[in-house]
Amino acid sequence: MTMELLVASAIAVLTAAGVYLVLRARTFPVVLGLAFLSYAINLFLFAMGRLVVNRPPIYDKAAESYTDPLPQALVLTAIVIAFGMTAFVVVLALRTFLETGADHVDGRDDMEAGS
């Protein structure tokens, strides 16, 4: 019971922090927010496979029970996809900064946003 509560709390904190950072006006917090959201999704996918300890992930006739290997495979795939997505967003944000000279999501400076 406490393990599920701990994992659910971690997912909630990562999701809340990710949504908060995605809604910021600058590009770097948006990139961090997307990373936090991908971590929350990975934890959620991992928790979908039921949190069991000391069980083999591969079915064996000698094993009394085993854990589901599908969520583990999904998490490994999601880690690779999230890494590629984060690298793409960082390069896109850097290119936008170099083109516009501002790191705001909408491309405006602080002085332009006030007027």
CSV table of C-alpha atoms in Angstrom, one decimal:
chain,number,residue,atom,x,y,z
A,1,MET,CA,0.0,0.0,0.0
A,2,THR,CA,2.7,2.5,0.9
A,3,MET,CA,4.7,1.7,-2.3
A,4,GLU,CA,1.7,2.5,-4.5
A,5,LEU,CA,1.0,5.7,-2.6
A,6,LEU,CA,4.7,6.7,-3.0
A,7,VAL,CA,4.7,6.0,-6.8
A,8,ALA,CA,1.3,7.8,-7.3
A,9,SER,CA,2.6,10.8,-5.3
A,10,ALA,CA,5.8,10.9,-7.5
A,11,ILE,CA,3.7,10.7,-10.6
A,12,ALA,CA,1.4,13.5,-9.4
A,13,VAL,CA,4.3,15.8,-8.4
A,14,LEU,CA,6.1,15.2,-11.7
A,15,THR,CA,2.9,15.9,-13.7
A,16,ALA,CA,2.1,19.1,-11.7
A,17,ALA,CA,5.7,20.4,-12.1
A,18,GLY,CA,5.7,19.5,-15.8
A,19,VAL,CA,2.4,21.3,-16.5
A,20,TYR,CA,3.5,24.3,-14.5
A,21,LEU,CA,6.8,24.6,-16.4
A,22,VAL,CA,5.2,24.0,-19.8
A,23,LEU,CA,2.9,27.0,-19.2
A,24,ARG,CA,5.9,29.4,-18.6
A,25,ALA,CA,6.8,32.1,-21.1
A,26,ARG,CA,10.5,31.1,-21.7
A,27,THR,CA,11.7,28.2,-23.7
A,28,PHE,CA,14.0,26.5,-21.2
A,29,PRO,CA,11.3,26.0,-18.6
A,30,VAL,CA,9.1,24.6,-21.3
A,31,VAL,CA,11.8,22.1,-22.2
A,32,LEU,CA,12.2,21.1,-18.6
A,33,GLY,CA,8.4,20.7,-18.3
A,34,LEU,CA,8.3,18.4,-21.2
A,35,ALA,CA,11.0,16.3,-19.7
A,36,PHE,CA,9.1,16.1,-16.3
A,37,LEU,CA,6.0,15.1,-18.2
A,38,SER,CA,7.9,12.3,-20.0
A,39,TYR,CA,9.3,11.1,-16.6
A,40,ALA,CA,5.7,11.1,-15.2
A,41,ILE,CA,4.5,9.1,-18.2
A,42,ASN,CA,7.4,6.6,-17.8
A,43,LEU,CA,6.5,6.1,-14.1
A,44,PHE,CA,2.9,5.6,-15.0
A,45,LEU,CA,3.6,3.0,-17.6
A,46,PHE,CA,5.9,1.2,-15.2
A,47,ALA,CA,3.3,1.2,-12.5
A,48,MET,CA,0.7,-0.2,-14.9
A,49,GLY,CA,2.5,-3.5,-14.8
A,50,ARG,CA,1.8,-3.9,-11.0
A,51,LEU,CA,4.5,-3.2,-8.6
A,52,VAL,CA,5.9,-6.5,-7.5
A,53,VAL,CA,9.2,-7.3,-6.0
A,54,ASN,CA,11.5,-10.3,-6.6
A,55,ARG,CA,9.6,-11.8,-9.5
A,56,PRO,CA,11.2,-12.7,-12.8
A,57,PRO,CA,10.0,-10.8,-15.9
A,58,ILE,CA,10.1,-13.9,-18.1
A,59,TYR,CA,7.7,-16.8,-17.7
A,60,ASP,CA,9.3,-20.0,-16.5
A,61,LYS,CA,7.6,-23.2,-15.6
A,62,ALA,CA,9.6,-23.3,-12.3
A,63,ALA,CA,8.5,-19.8,-11.3
A,64,GLU,CA,5.5,-19.5,-9.1
A,65,SER,CA,4.6,-16.1,-10.6
A,66,TYR,CA,6.1,-13.5,-12.9
A,67,THR,CA,5.8,-9.8,-13.6
A,68,ASP,CA,4.4,-8.5,-16.8
A,69,PRO,CA,7.3,-7.6,-19.2
A,70,LEU,CA,5.2,-5.4,-21.5
A,71,PRO,CA,5.2,-2.2,-19.3
A,72,GLN,CA,9.0,-2.6,-19.0
A,73,ALA,CA,9.4,-2.7,-22.7
A,74,LEU,CA,7.1,0.3,-23.1
A,75,VAL,CA,9.1,2.3,-20.6
A,76,LEU,CA,12.4,1.5,-22.4
A,77,THR,CA,10.8,2.6,-25.7
A,78,ALA,CA,9.4,5.7,-24.1
A,79,ILE,CA,12.8,6.6,-22.7
A,80,VAL,CA,14.4,6.5,-26.2
A,81,ILE,CA,11.5,8.5,-27.7
A,82,ALA,CA,11.6,11.1,-24.9
A,83,PHE,CA,15.4,11.5,-25.4
A,84,GLY,CA,15.0,12.1,-29.1
A,85,MET,CA,12.1,14.5,-28.5
A,86,THR,CA,14.0,16.5,-25.9
A,87,ALA,CA,17.0,16.8,-28.1
A,88,PHE,CA,14.8,18.0,-31.0
A,89,VAL,CA,13.1,20.6,-28.8
A,90,VAL,CA,16.4,21.8,-27.4
A,91,VAL,CA,17.8,22.3,-30.9
A,92,LEU,CA,14.5,24.0,-32.0
A,93,ALA,CA,14.6,26.3,-29.0
A,94,LEU,CA,18.2,27.2,-29.7
A,95,ARG,CA,17.5,27.9,-33.3
A,96,THR,CA,14.5,30.1,-32.4
A,97,PHE,CA,16.7,32.0,-29.9
A,98,LEU,CA,19.4,32.5,-32.5
A,99,GLU,CA,16.8,33.7,-35.2
A,100,THR,CA,14.7,36.0,-33.0
A,101,GLY,CA,17.2,37.0,-30.3
A,102,ALA,CA,14.6,36.2,-27.6
A,103,ASP,CA,13.9,33.1,-25.5
A,104,HIS,CA,10.2,33.7,-25.1
A,105,VAL,CA,7.8,31.1,-26.4
A,106,ASP,CA,6.0,33.8,-28.4
A,107,GLY,CA,9.2,35.4,-29.6
A,108,ARG,CA,8.7,38.8,-27.9
A,109,ASP,CA,11.2,40.5,-25.5
A,110,ASP,CA,10.3,41.6,-22.0
A,111,MET,CA,10.1,45.2,-23.1
A,112,GLU,CA,7.8,44.3,-26.0
A,113,ALA,CA,5.5,42.2,-23.8
A,114,GLY,CA,4.8,45.1,-21.4
A,115,SER,CA,3.5,47.4,-24.2
